[in-house]
Structure formats: C-alpha cells, structure tokens
Amino acid sequence: MKTRLGAALLMATAAMAGPARAADLPAASYYTAPAPLSAFSWMGPYLGANIGYEWGDVSNNPTKPSGIFGGIQAGYNWQFGQFVTGVETDIQASAASDTFAPWQFTNPWFGTLRGRAGVAVGNVLLFGTAGLAFGSLTVDSPGNLSETRTSPGWAAGAGAEVGFGPHWSAKAEWLYLDLADRSYSVTGTTNGLTANLLRLGVNYHF
C-alpha cells in the first residue's frame, strides 16, 4: 500500500514540475527581416512649378540679361526597372534684363519641349534632358523705340529629382538655352539670346 502511494506521489510531482520547468525555459525568439523599402515609382504623368535664376548673353551686343524666372512644367515618364525616359514641357515668365547704352534687352518669357532620360536609384532620379526651346527677346532704346522678336531654339541640361512622398518629388536642374538670332531694326543687326538657367521645382505625380 505504501509503495503504491509513494509511486502516485512521485507521478503527481513530476506532472506538476513539467509546466514549471517549461516556464523557466527562455522564450523562443524569431528573427523577422525588415520589409524592403519600396522604390519610388516615376511612371505616369506629373505637373509642377519651378523658380530659378537666368544668366544671359545677347549676341552682337554687350548686354547680359539676368534675373529671376518662374513657371510651370508638365510631363510624362516611362519606367523600365531603373531606367526612366519621358517628355517634359514648361513655360516661364522671366525678369531677366540688362542695359548697355543706348539699348536695354529683356527676355520676358521662354519655354521648352524636351525629352528626358535617366537612372533611378531608390527614390532619386538622375537625368539628362534636351529638346526644343522658344522665347522672346525685346530691345528698347531712347525715343520709345521698342522691338520684340520671338525665336525658336534649343535647350539641354541635367538634373536630379528626389521622391519624398507617394505622389511628390523635388528637383534641381541646370539648362543651357539658345534662342536663334533675329534681325532688329533698332540695333541695326541680328541679336539672339543664350542663357544658363538654374532652377528648383516640385512635381505632383498622378
């Protein structure tokens, strides 16, 4: 009888000790790799605004029209893995002006239509751009003589754009602008405009 009672007590003690020992074991740890950061999508249409500064030179004249400018841009991107291509157009109002007696040259507006191509690294797009340009050049002289010509041309440059939200990006861009020479009766010669443009902008991607 005592033997059977002792065996029963031993079995009960072992049953109670089992959960206690399990509780004393360190909890199993599971490593979960962090979710990969999703790359910014450049695919699709976008619309934005920009502001910058223009440093210009007038051909066949010593004036150098310079000043701030600003405007809007719109475009469309196609993305193939890390490679991004697209087309962009913009229109700008400019305060670029300079006077060399007796002439004052101003560049009141210009615009471009360009292709873009670049490489996306995460949320950063590095790109080059080139295409058509158009704009006006106005000359004023004493006696209220004023003459404006609208000229075609070309533009090329490079820049970087950074995506900072699901739909937003910011960019910094340099462009070289070349507007063709046109004949001006006020100056008695042909004049055109070349300019370096540095601008900052934001885009909303739809």
mmCIF file with all atom_site columns, C-alpha atoms in Angstrom:
data_model
loop_
_atom_site.group_PDB
_atom_site.id
_atom_site.type_symbol
_atom_site.label_atom_id
_atom_site.label_alt_id
_atom_site.label_comp_id
_atom_site.label_asym_id
_atom_site.label_entity_id
_atom_site.label_seq_id
_atom_site.pdbx_PDB_ins_code
_atom_site.Cartn_x
_atom_site.Cartn_y
_atom_site.Cartn_z
_atom_site.occupancy
_atom_site.B_iso_or_equiv
_atom_site.pdbx_formal_charge
_atom_site.auth_seq_id
_atom_site.auth_comp_id
_atom_site.auth_asym_id
_atom_site.auth_atom_id
_atom_site.pdbx_PDB_model_num
ATOM 1   C CA . MET A 1 1   ? 0.000  0.000   0.000   1.00 0.00 ? 1   MET A CA 1
ATOM 2   C CA . LYS A 1 2   ? 2.783  2.430   0.952   1.00 0.00 ? 2   LYS A CA 1
ATOM 3   C CA . THR A 1 3   ? 4.627  1.534   -2.260  1.00 0.00 ? 3   THR A CA 1
ATOM 4   C CA . ARG A 1 4   ? 1.597  2.341   -4.381  1.00 0.00 ? 4   ARG A CA 1
ATOM 5   C CA . LEU A 1 5   ? 1.057  5.622   -2.500  1.00 0.00 ? 5   LEU A CA 1
ATOM 6   C CA . GLY A 1 6   ? 4.682  6.638   -2.991  1.00 0.00 ? 6   GLY A CA 1
ATOM 7   C CA . ALA A 1 7   ? 4.553  5.936   -6.704  1.00 0.00 ? 7   ALA A CA 1
ATOM 8   C CA . ALA A 1 8   ? 1.395  8.020   -7.052  1.00 0.00 ? 8   ALA A CA 1
ATOM 9   C CA . LEU A 1 9   ? 3.021  10.962  -5.245  1.00 0.00 ? 9   LEU A CA 1
ATOM 10  C CA . LEU A 1 10  ? 6.089  10.789  -7.485  1.00 0.00 ? 10  LEU A CA 1
ATOM 11  C CA . MET A 1 11  ? 3.940  10.818  -10.605 1.00 0.00 ? 11  MET A CA 1
ATOM 12  C CA . ALA A 1 12  ? 1.921  13.796  -9.372  1.00 0.00 ? 12  ALA A CA 1
ATOM 13  C CA . THR A 1 13  ? 5.093  15.721  -8.513  1.00 0.00 ? 13  THR A CA 1
ATOM 14  C CA . ALA A 1 14  ? 6.559  15.081  -11.959 1.00 0.00 ? 14  ALA A CA 1
ATOM 15  C CA . ALA A 1 15  ? 3.348  16.225  -13.645 1.00 0.00 ? 15  ALA A CA 1
ATOM 16  C CA . MET A 1 16  ? 3.350  19.476  -11.688 1.00 0.00 ? 16  MET A CA 1
ATOM 17  C CA . ALA A 1 17  ? 7.061  20.114  -12.240 1.00 0.00 ? 17  ALA A CA 1
ATOM 18  C CA . GLY A 1 18  ? 6.813  19.745  -16.037 1.00 0.00 ? 18  GLY A CA 1
ATOM 19  C CA . PRO A 1 19  ? 4.951  23.033  -16.728 1.00 0.00 ? 19  PRO A CA 1
ATOM 20  C CA . ALA A 1 20  ? 7.137  24.854  -14.210 1.00 0.00 ? 20  ALA A CA 1
ATOM 21  C CA . ARG A 1 21  ? 10.309 23.747  -15.986 1.00 0.00 ? 21  ARG A CA 1
ATOM 22  C CA . ALA A 1 22  ? 8.822  24.735  -19.341 1.00 0.00 ? 22  ALA A CA 1
ATOM 23  C CA . ALA A 1 23  ? 8.026  28.172  -17.939 1.00 0.00 ? 23  ALA A CA 1
ATOM 24  C CA . ASP A 1 24  ? 11.653 28.528  -16.845 1.00 0.00 ? 24  ASP A CA 1
ATOM 25  C CA . LEU A 1 25  ? 12.965 27.885  -20.386 1.00 0.00 ? 25  LEU A CA 1
ATOM 26  C CA . PRO A 1 26  ? 13.806 31.047  -22.367 1.00 0.00 ? 26  PRO A CA 1
ATOM 27  C CA . ALA A 1 27  ? 11.119 32.047  -24.829 1.00 0.00 ? 27  ALA A CA 1
ATOM 28  C CA . ALA A 1 28  ? 11.895 31.152  -28.420 1.00 0.00 ? 28  ALA A CA 1
ATOM 29  C CA . SER A 1 29  ? 12.997 34.189  -30.413 1.00 0.00 ? 29  SER A CA 1
ATOM 30  C CA . TYR A 1 30  ? 12.074 34.579  -34.058 1.00 0.00 ? 30  TYR A CA 1
ATOM 31  C CA . TYR A 1 31  ? 14.015 36.963  -36.363 1.00 0.00 ? 31  TYR A CA 1
ATOM 32  C CA . THR A 1 32  ? 11.938 38.808  -38.887 1.00 0.00 ? 32  THR A CA 1
ATOM 33  C CA . ALA A 1 33  ? 13.781 40.606  -41.664 1.00 0.00 ? 33  ALA A CA 1
ATOM 34  C CA . PRO A 1 34  ? 12.668 44.222  -42.132 1.00 0.00 ? 34  PRO A CA 1
ATOM 35  C CA . ALA A 1 35  ? 10.415 44.793  -45.079 1.00 0.00 ? 35  ALA A CA 1
ATOM 36  C CA . PRO A 1 36  ? 12.363 46.154  -48.043 1.00 0.00 ? 36  PRO A CA 1
ATOM 37  C CA . LEU A 1 37  ? 11.911 49.819  -48.779 1.00 0.00 ? 37  LEU A CA 1
ATOM 38  C CA . SER A 1 38  ? 9.750  50.180  -51.866 1.00 0.00 ? 38  SER A CA 1
ATOM 39  C CA . ALA A 1 39  ? 11.298 52.239  -54.657 1.00 0.00 ? 39  ALA A CA 1
ATOM 40  C CA . PHE A 1 40  ? 9.580  55.466  -55.723 1.00 0.00 ? 40  PHE A CA 1
ATOM 41  C CA . SER A 1 41  ? 7.558  54.971  -58.913 1.00 0.00 ? 41  SER A CA 1
ATOM 42  C CA . TRP A 1 42  ? 8.352  57.525  -61.627 1.00 0.00 ? 42  TRP A CA 1
ATOM 43  C CA . MET A 1 43  ? 5.833  56.074  -64.079 1.00 0.00 ? 43  MET A CA 1
ATOM 44  C CA . GLY A 1 44  ? 2.994  58.282  -65.308 1.00 0.00 ? 44  GLY A CA 1
ATOM 45  C CA . PRO A 1 45  ? 2.034  61.951  -65.728 1.00 0.00 ? 45  PRO A CA 1
ATOM 46  C CA . TYR A 1 46  ? 3.087  64.815  -63.458 1.00 0.00 ? 46  TYR A CA 1
ATOM 47  C CA . LEU A 1 47  ? 2.509  68.546  -63.038 1.00 0.00 ? 47  LEU A CA 1
ATOM 48  C CA . GLY A 1 48  ? 4.594  71.047  -61.096 1.00 0.00 ? 48  GLY A CA 1
ATOM 49  C CA . ALA A 1 49  ? 6.072  74.502  -60.620 1.00 0.00 ? 49  ALA A CA 1
ATOM 50  C CA . ASN A 1 50  ? 9.585  75.920  -60.511 1.00 0.00 ? 50  ASN A CA 1
ATOM 51  C CA . ILE A 1 51  ? 11.618 79.024  -59.739 1.00 0.00 ? 51  ILE A CA 1
ATOM 52  C CA . GLY A 1 52  ? 15.160 79.879  -60.729 1.00 0.00 ? 52  GLY A CA 1
ATOM 53  C CA . TYR A 1 53  ? 17.730 82.378  -61.978 1.00 0.00 ? 53  TYR A CA 1
ATOM 54  C CA . GLU A 1 54  ? 18.874 83.186  -65.506 1.00 0.00 ? 54  GLU A CA 1
ATOM 55  C CA . TRP A 1 55  ? 22.327 84.407  -66.639 1.00 0.00 ? 55  TRP A CA 1
ATOM 56  C CA . GLY A 1 56  ? 22.064 85.549  -70.262 1.00 0.00 ? 56  GLY A CA 1
ATOM 57  C CA . ASP A 1 57  ? 24.161 86.915  -73.135 1.00 0.00 ? 57  ASP A CA 1
ATOM 58  C CA . VAL A 1 58  ? 22.925 88.752  -76.230 1.00 0.00 ? 58  VAL A CA 1
ATOM 59  C CA . SER A 1 59  ? 24.746 88.020  -79.462 1.00 0.00 ? 59  SER A CA 1
ATOM 60  C CA . ASN A 1 60  ? 26.305 91.014  -81.296 1.00 0.00 ? 60  ASN A CA 1
ATOM 61  C CA . ASN A 1 61  ? 25.708 93.172  -78.209 1.00 0.00 ? 61  ASN A CA 1
ATOM 62  C CA . PRO A 1 62  ? 27.442 93.553  -74.826 1.00 0.00 ? 62  PRO A CA 1
ATOM 63  C CA . THR A 1 63  ? 24.248 93.287  -72.750 1.00 0.00 ? 63  THR A CA 1
ATOM 64  C CA . LYS A 1 64  ? 23.795 90.314  -70.422 1.00 0.00 ? 64  LYS A CA 1
ATOM 65  C CA . PRO A 1 65  ? 20.132 89.991  -69.377 1.00 0.00 ? 65  PRO A CA 1
ATOM 66  C CA . SER A 1 66  ? 19.935 88.285  -65.988 1.00 0.00 ? 66  SER A CA 1
ATOM 67  C CA . GLY A 1 67  ? 17.233 87.850  -63.372 1.00 0.00 ? 67  GLY A CA 1
ATOM 68  C CA . ILE A 1 68  ? 14.797 85.524  -61.670 1.00 0.00 ? 68  ILE A CA 1
ATOM 69  C CA . PHE A 1 69  ? 12.206 83.469  -63.517 1.00 0.00 ? 69  PHE A CA 1
ATOM 70  C CA . GLY A 1 70  ? 9.447  81.049  -62.639 1.00 0.00 ? 70  GLY A CA 1
ATOM 71  C CA . GLY A 1 71  ? 6.789  78.941  -64.238 1.00 0.00 ? 71  GLY A CA 1
ATOM 72  C CA . ILE A 1 72  ? 5.089  75.590  -64.538 1.00 0.00 ? 72  ILE A CA 1
ATOM 73  C CA . GLN A 1 73  ? 6.015  72.254  -66.085 1.00 0.00 ? 73  GLN A CA 1
ATOM 74  C CA . ALA A 1 74  ? 4.192  69.081  -67.071 1.00 0.00 ? 74  ALA A CA 1
ATOM 75  C CA . GLY A 1 75  ? 5.386  65.752  -68.349 1.00 0.00 ? 75  GLY A CA 1
ATOM 76  C CA . TYR A 1 76  ? 5.069  62.003  -68.601 1.00 0.00 ? 76  TYR A CA 1
ATOM 77  C CA . ASN A 1 77  ? 7.547  59.291  -67.562 1.00 0.00 ? 77  ASN A CA 1
ATOM 78  C CA . TRP A 1 78  ? 8.002  55.683  -68.644 1.00 0.00 ? 78  TRP A CA 1
ATOM 79  C CA . GLN A 1 79  ? 9.953  53.432  -66.285 1.00 0.00 ? 79  GLN A CA 1
ATOM 80  C CA . PHE A 1 80  ? 11.755 50.193  -67.170 1.00 0.00 ? 80  PHE A CA 1
ATOM 81  C CA . GLY A 1 81  ? 13.345 48.895  -63.979 1.00 0.00 ? 81  GLY A CA 1
ATOM 82  C CA . GLN A 1 82  ? 15.921 51.527  -63.005 1.00 0.00 ? 82  GLN A CA 1
ATOM 83  C CA . PHE A 1 83  ? 15.760 53.319  -66.367 1.00 0.00 ? 83  PHE A CA 1
ATOM 84  C CA . VAL A 1 84  ? 13.364 56.234  -66.797 1.00 0.00 ? 84  VAL A CA 1
ATOM 85  C CA . THR A 1 85  ? 12.536 58.087  -70.004 1.00 0.00 ? 85  THR A CA 1
ATOM 86  C CA . GLY A 1 86  ? 9.980  60.781  -70.605 1.00 0.00 ? 86  GLY A CA 1
ATOM 87  C CA . VAL A 1 87  ? 8.959  64.069  -72.153 1.00 0.00 ? 87  VAL A CA 1
ATOM 88  C CA . GLU A 1 88  ? 8.520  67.425  -70.421 1.00 0.00 ? 88  GLU A CA 1
ATOM 89  C CA . THR A 1 89  ? 7.286  70.856  -71.442 1.00 0.00 ? 89  THR A CA 1
ATOM 90  C CA . ASP A 1 90  ? 7.414  74.114  -69.489 1.00 0.00 ? 90  ASP A CA 1
ATOM 91  C CA . ILE A 1 91  ? 6.581  77.795  -69.826 1.00 0.00 ? 91  ILE A CA 1
ATOM 92  C CA . GLN A 1 92  ? 8.372  80.535  -67.858 1.00 0.00 ? 92  GLN A CA 1
ATOM 93  C CA . ALA A 1 93  ? 7.945  84.234  -67.084 1.00 0.00 ? 93  ALA A CA 1
ATOM 94  C CA . SER A 1 94  ? 11.307 85.963  -66.709 1.00 0.00 ? 94  SER A CA 1
ATOM 95  C CA . ALA A 1 95  ? 12.581 89.218  -65.232 1.00 0.00 ? 95  ALA A CA 1
ATOM 96  C CA . ALA A 1 96  ? 15.965 88.903  -66.972 1.00 0.00 ? 96  ALA A CA 1
ATOM 97  C CA . SER A 1 97  ? 17.122 92.343  -68.168 1.00 0.00 ? 97  SER A CA 1
ATOM 98  C CA . ASP A 1 98  ? 20.260 94.399  -68.811 1.00 0.00 ? 98  ASP A CA 1
ATOM 99  C CA . THR A 1 99  ? 21.094 97.815  -70.209 1.00 0.00 ? 99  THR A CA 1
ATOM 100 C CA . PHE A 1 100 ? 24.115 98.909  -72.206 1.00 0.00 ? 100 PHE A CA 1
ATOM 101 C CA . ALA A 1 101 ? 23.528 102.423 -73.529 1.00 0.00 ? 101 ALA A CA 1
ATOM 102 C CA . PRO A 1 102 ? 21.539 103.052 -75.530 1.00 0.00 ? 102 PRO A CA 1
ATOM 103 C CA . TRP A 1 103 ? 19.938 99.559  -75.568 1.00 0.00 ? 103 TRP A CA 1
ATOM 104 C CA . GLN A 1 104 ? 18.014 97.631  -72.966 1.00 0.00 ? 104 GLN A CA 1
ATOM 105 C CA . PHE A 1 105 ? 17.446 93.945  -73.640 1.00 0.00 ? 105 PHE A CA 1
ATOM 106 C CA . THR A 1 106 ? 14.874 91.872  -71.765 1.00 0.00 ? 106 THR A CA 1
ATOM 107 C CA . ASN A 1 107 ? 13.761 88.248  -72.012 1.00 0.00 ? 107 ASN A CA 1
ATOM 108 C CA . PRO A 1 108 ? 10.131 88.385  -70.796 1.00 0.00 ? 108 PRO A CA 1
ATOM 109 C CA . TRP A 1 109 ? 9.299  84.701  -71.352 1.00 0.00 ? 109 TRP A CA 1
ATOM 110 C CA . PHE A 1 110 ? 10.557 81.405  -72.725 1.00 0.00 ? 110 PHE A CA 1
ATOM 111 C CA . GLY A 1 111 ? 9.563  77.759  -72.845 1.00 0.00 ? 111 GLY A CA 1
ATOM 112 C CA . THR A 1 112 ? 10.891 74.338  -73.787 1.00 0.00 ? 112 THR A CA 1
ATOM 113 C CA . LEU A 1 113 ? 9.753  70.927  -75.033 1.00 0.00 ? 113 LEU A CA 1
ATOM 114 C CA . ARG A 1 114 ? 12.351 68.306  -74.105 1.00 0.00 ? 114 ARG A CA 1
ATOM 115 C CA . GLY A 1 115 ? 12.998 64.610  -73.812 1.00 0.00 ? 115 GLY A CA 1
ATOM 116 C CA . ARG A 1 116 ? 14.386 63.245  -70.533 1.00 0.00 ? 116 ARG A CA 1
ATOM 117 C CA . ALA A 1 117 ? 16.303 60.048  -69.760 1.00 0.00 ? 117 ALA A CA 1
ATOM 118 C CA . GLY A 1 118 ? 17.950 58.867  -66.589 1.00 0.00 ? 118 GLY A CA 1
ATOM 119 C CA . VAL A 1 119 ? 18.582 56.255  -63.937 1.00 0.00 ? 119 VAL A CA 1
ATOM 120 C CA . ALA A 1 120 ? 16.567 55.824  -60.728 1.00 0.00 ? 120 ALA A CA 1
ATOM 121 C CA . VAL A 1 121 ? 18.486 54.850  -57.588 1.00 0.00 ? 121 VAL A CA 1
ATOM 122 C CA . GLY A 1 122 ? 15.894 54.243  -54.875 1.00 0.00 ? 122 GLY A CA 1
ATOM 123 C CA . ASN A 1 123 ? 13.877 57.440  -54.714 1.00 0.00 ? 123 ASN A CA 1
ATOM 124 C CA . VAL A 1 124 ? 16.499 59.526  -56.584 1.00 0.00 ? 124 VAL A CA 1
ATOM 125 C CA . LEU A 1 125 ? 16.359 60.110  -60.347 1.00 0.00 ? 125 LEU A CA 1
ATOM 126 C CA . LEU A 1 126 ? 19.500 61.362  -62.122 1.00 0.00 ? 126 LEU A CA 1
ATOM 127 C CA . PHE A 1 127 ? 18.675 62.571  -65.632 1.00 0.00 ? 127 PHE A CA 1
ATOM 128 C CA . GLY A 1 128 ? 19.805 64.370  -68.750 1.00 0.00 ? 128 GLY A CA 1
ATOM 129 C CA . THR A 1 129 ? 17.498 66.393  -70.969 1.00 0.00 ? 129 THR A CA 1
ATOM 130 C CA . ALA A 1 130 ? 17.493 68.037  -74.414 1.00 0.00 ? 130 ALA A CA 1
ATOM 131 C CA . GLY A 1 131 ? 14.991 69.422  -76.901 1.00 0.00 ? 131 GLY A CA 1
ATOM 132 C CA . LEU A 1 132 ? 13.345 72.448  -78.448 1.00 0.00 ? 132 LEU A CA 1
ATOM 133 C CA . ALA A 1 133 ? 13.130 75.950  -76.962 1.00 0.00 ? 133 ALA A CA 1
ATOM 134 C CA . PHE A 1 134 ? 11.234 79.129  -77.826 1.00 0.00 ? 134 PHE A CA 1
ATOM 135 C CA . GLY A 1 135 ? 11.033 82.603  -76.338 1.00 0.00 ? 135 GLY A CA 1
ATOM 136 C CA . SER A 1 136 ? 11.075 86.330  -76.918 1.00 0.00 ? 136 SER A CA 1
ATOM 137 C CA . LEU A 1 137 ? 13.783 88.979  -76.786 1.00 0.00 ? 137 LEU A CA 1
ATOM 138 C CA . THR A 1 138 ? 12.847 92.660  -76.515 1.00 0.00 ? 138 THR A CA 1
ATOM 139 C CA . VAL A 1 139 ? 15.104 95.648  -77.151 1.00 0.00 ? 139 VAL A CA 1
ATOM 140 C CA . ASP A 1 140 ? 14.286 99.209  -76.065 1.00 0.00 ? 140 ASP A CA 1
ATOM 141 C CA . SER A 1 141 ? 16.168 102.363 -76.969 1.00 0.00 ? 141 SER A CA 1
ATOM 142 C CA . PRO A 1 142 ? 15.744 106.127 -76.393 1.00 0.00 ? 142 PRO A CA 1
ATOM 143 C CA . GLY A 1 143 ? 12.798 107.740 -78.125 1.00 0.00 ? 143 GLY A CA 1
ATOM 144 C CA . ASN A 1 144 ? 10.365 104.990 -77.032 1.00 0.00 ? 144 ASN A CA 1
ATOM 145 C CA . LEU A 1 145 ? 11.617 102.667 -79.729 1.00 0.00 ? 145 LEU A CA 1
ATOM 146 C CA . SER A 1 146 ? 10.876 99.060  -78.828 1.00 0.00 ? 146 SER A CA 1
ATOM 147 C CA . GLU A 1 147 ? 11.129 95.853  -80.810 1.00 0.00 ? 147 GLU A CA 1
ATOM 148 C CA . THR A 1 148 ? 10.301 92.266  -79.838 1.00 0.00 ? 148 THR A CA 1
ATOM 149 C CA . ARG A 1 149 ? 11.139 89.080  -81.671 1.00 0.00 ? 149 ARG A CA 1
ATOM 150 C CA . THR A 1 150 ? 10.014 85.541  -80.838 1.00 0.00 ? 150 THR A CA 1
ATOM 151 C CA . SER A 1 151 ? 12.647 82.965  -81.739 1.00 0.00 ? 151 SER A CA 1
ATOM 152 C CA . PRO A 1 152 ? 12.975 79.189  -81.855 1.00 0.00 ? 152 PRO A CA 1
ATOM 153 C CA . GLY A 1 153 ? 15.984 77.460  -80.383 1.00 0.00 ? 153 GLY A CA 1
ATOM 154 C CA . TRP A 1 154 ? 17.155 74.543  -78.307 1.00 0.00 ? 154 TRP A CA 1
ATOM 155 C CA . ALA A 1 155 ? 17.862 73.659  -74.686 1.00 0.00 ? 155 ALA A CA 1
ATOM 156 C CA . ALA A 1 156 ? 19.876 70.937  -72.950 1.00 0.00 ? 156 ALA A CA 1
ATOM 157 C CA . GLY A 1 157 ? 20.974 70.157  -69.421 1.00 0.00 ? 157 GLY A CA 1
ATOM 158 C CA . ALA A 1 158 ? 20.929 67.766  -66.494 1.00 0.00 ? 158 ALA A CA 1
ATOM 159 C CA . GLY A 1 159 ? 19.460 67.438  -63.032 1.00 0.00 ? 159 GLY A CA 1
ATOM 160 C CA . ALA A 1 160 ? 18.377 65.322  -60.094 1.00 0.00 ? 160 ALA A CA 1
ATOM 161 C CA . GLU A 1 161 ? 14.892 64.640  -58.744 1.00 0.00 ? 161 GLU A CA 1
ATOM 162 C CA . VAL A 1 162 ? 14.018 63.157  -55.347 1.00 0.00 ? 162 VAL A CA 1
ATOM 163 C CA . GLY A 1 163 ? 10.707 61.488  -54.462 1.00 0.00 ? 163 GLY A CA 1
ATOM 164 C CA . PHE A 1 164 ? 9.680  62.401  -50.913 1.00 0.00 ? 164 PHE A CA 1
ATOM 165 C CA . GLY A 1 165 ? 6.137  61.034  -50.717 1.00 0.00 ? 165 GLY A CA 1
ATOM 166 C CA . PRO A 1 166 ? 3.729  58.752  -52.549 1.00 0.00 ? 166 PRO A CA 1
ATOM 167 C CA . HIS A 1 167 ? 2.996  61.491  -55.115 1.00 0.00 ? 167 HIS A CA 1
ATOM 168 C CA . TRP A 1 168 ? 5.561  64.288  -54.606 1.00 0.00 ? 168 TRP A CA 1
ATOM 169 C CA . SER A 1 169 ? 9.078  64.931  -55.845 1.00 0.00 ? 169 SER A CA 1
ATOM 170 C CA . ALA A 1 170 ? 11.519 67.862  -55.763 1.00 0.00 ? 170 ALA A CA 1
ATOM 171 C CA . LYS A 1 171 ? 14.143 68.622  -58.393 1.00 0.00 ? 171 LYS A CA 1
ATOM 172 C CA . ALA A 1 172 ? 17.210 70.745  -59.089 1.00 0.00 ? 172 ALA A CA 1
ATOM 173 C CA . GLU A 1 173 ? 18.061 71.338  -62.744 1.00 0.00 ? 173 GLU A CA 1
ATOM 174 C CA . TRP A 1 174 ? 20.545 73.187  -64.932 1.00 0.00 ? 174 TRP A CA 1
ATOM 175 C CA . LEU A 1 175 ? 19.658 74.087  -68.527 1.00 0.00 ? 175 LEU A CA 1
ATOM 176 C CA . TYR A 1 176 ? 21.511 75.848  -71.319 1.00 0.00 ? 176 TYR A CA 1
ATOM 177 C CA . LEU A 1 177 ? 19.129 77.880  -73.501 1.00 0.00 ? 177 LEU A CA 1
ATOM 178 C CA . ASP A 1 178 ? 19.925 79.094  -77.032 1.00 0.00 ? 178 ASP A CA 1
ATOM 179 C CA . LEU A 1 179 ? 17.425 81.281  -78.933 1.00 0.00 ? 179 LEU A CA 1
ATOM 180 C CA . ALA A 1 180 ? 18.229 81.948  -82.608 1.00 0.00 ? 180 ALA A CA 1
ATOM 181 C CA . ASP A 1 181 ? 19.382 85.313  -83.910 1.00 0.00 ? 181 ASP A CA 1
ATOM 182 C CA . ARG A 1 182 ? 16.731 87.595  -85.388 1.00 0.00 ? 182 ARG A CA 1
ATOM 183 C CA . SER A 1 183 ? 17.096 90.892  -87.258 1.00 0.00 ? 183 SER A CA 1
ATOM 184 C CA . TYR A 1 184 ? 16.347 94.070  -85.227 1.00 0.00 ? 184 TYR A CA 1
ATOM 185 C CA . SER A 1 185 ? 15.937 97.445  -86.885 1.00 0.00 ? 185 SER A CA 1
ATOM 186 C CA . VAL A 1 186 ? 16.509 99.220  -83.535 1.00 0.00 ? 186 VAL A CA 1
ATOM 187 C CA . THR A 1 187 ? 20.035 97.801  -83.232 1.00 0.00 ? 187 THR A CA 1
ATOM 188 C CA . GLY A 1 188 ? 20.682 97.557  -86.968 1.00 0.00 ? 188 GLY A CA 1
ATOM 189 C CA . THR A 1 189 ? 21.936 93.972  -86.644 1.00 0.00 ? 189 THR A CA 1
ATOM 190 C CA . THR A 1 190 ? 20.885 90.460  -85.656 1.00 0.00 ? 190 THR A CA 1
ATOM 191 C CA . ASN A 1 191 ? 20.542 89.555  -81.990 1.00 0.00 ? 191 ASN A CA 1
ATOM 192 C CA . GLY A 1 192 ? 19.819 86.340  -80.162 1.00 0.00 ? 192 GLY A CA 1
ATOM 193 C CA . LEU A 1 193 ? 19.983 85.055  -76.608 1.00 0.00 ? 193 LEU A CA 1
ATOM 194 C CA . THR A 1 194 ? 21.950 82.351  -74.855 1.00 0.00 ? 194 THR A CA 1
ATOM 195 C CA . ALA A 1 195 ? 21.484 81.722  -71.147 1.00 0.00 ? 195 ALA A CA 1
ATOM 196 C CA . ASN A 1 196 ? 22.366 79.419  -68.288 1.00 0.00 ? 196 ASN A CA 1
ATOM 197 C CA . LEU A 1 197 ? 19.339 78.530  -66.182 1.00 0.00 ? 197 LEU A CA 1
ATOM 198 C CA . LEU A 1 198 ? 19.419 77.099  -62.669 1.00 0.00 ? 198 LEU A CA 1
ATOM 199 C CA . ARG A 1 199 ? 16.062 76.187  -61.157 1.00 0.00 ? 199 ARG A CA 1
ATOM 200 C CA . LEU A 1 200 ? 14.377 74.317  -58.326 1.00 0.00 ? 200 LEU A CA 1
ATOM 201 C CA . GLY A 1 201 ? 10.964 72.764  -58.612 1.00 0.00 ? 201 GLY A CA 1
ATOM 202 C CA . VAL A 1 202 ? 8.336  70.409  -57.210 1.00 0.00 ? 202 VAL A CA 1
ATOM 203 C CA . ASN A 1 203 ? 6.147  67.906  -59.066 1.00 0.00 ? 203 ASN A CA 1
ATOM 204 C CA . TYR A 1 204 ? 2.933  66.099  -58.234 1.00 0.00 ? 204 TYR A CA 1
ATOM 205 C CA . HIS A 1 205 ? 2.746  62.617  -59.792 1.00 0.00 ? 205 HIS A CA 1
ATOM 206 C CA . PHE A 1 206 ? -0.739 61.346  -60.657 1.00 0.00 ? 206 PHE A CA 1
#
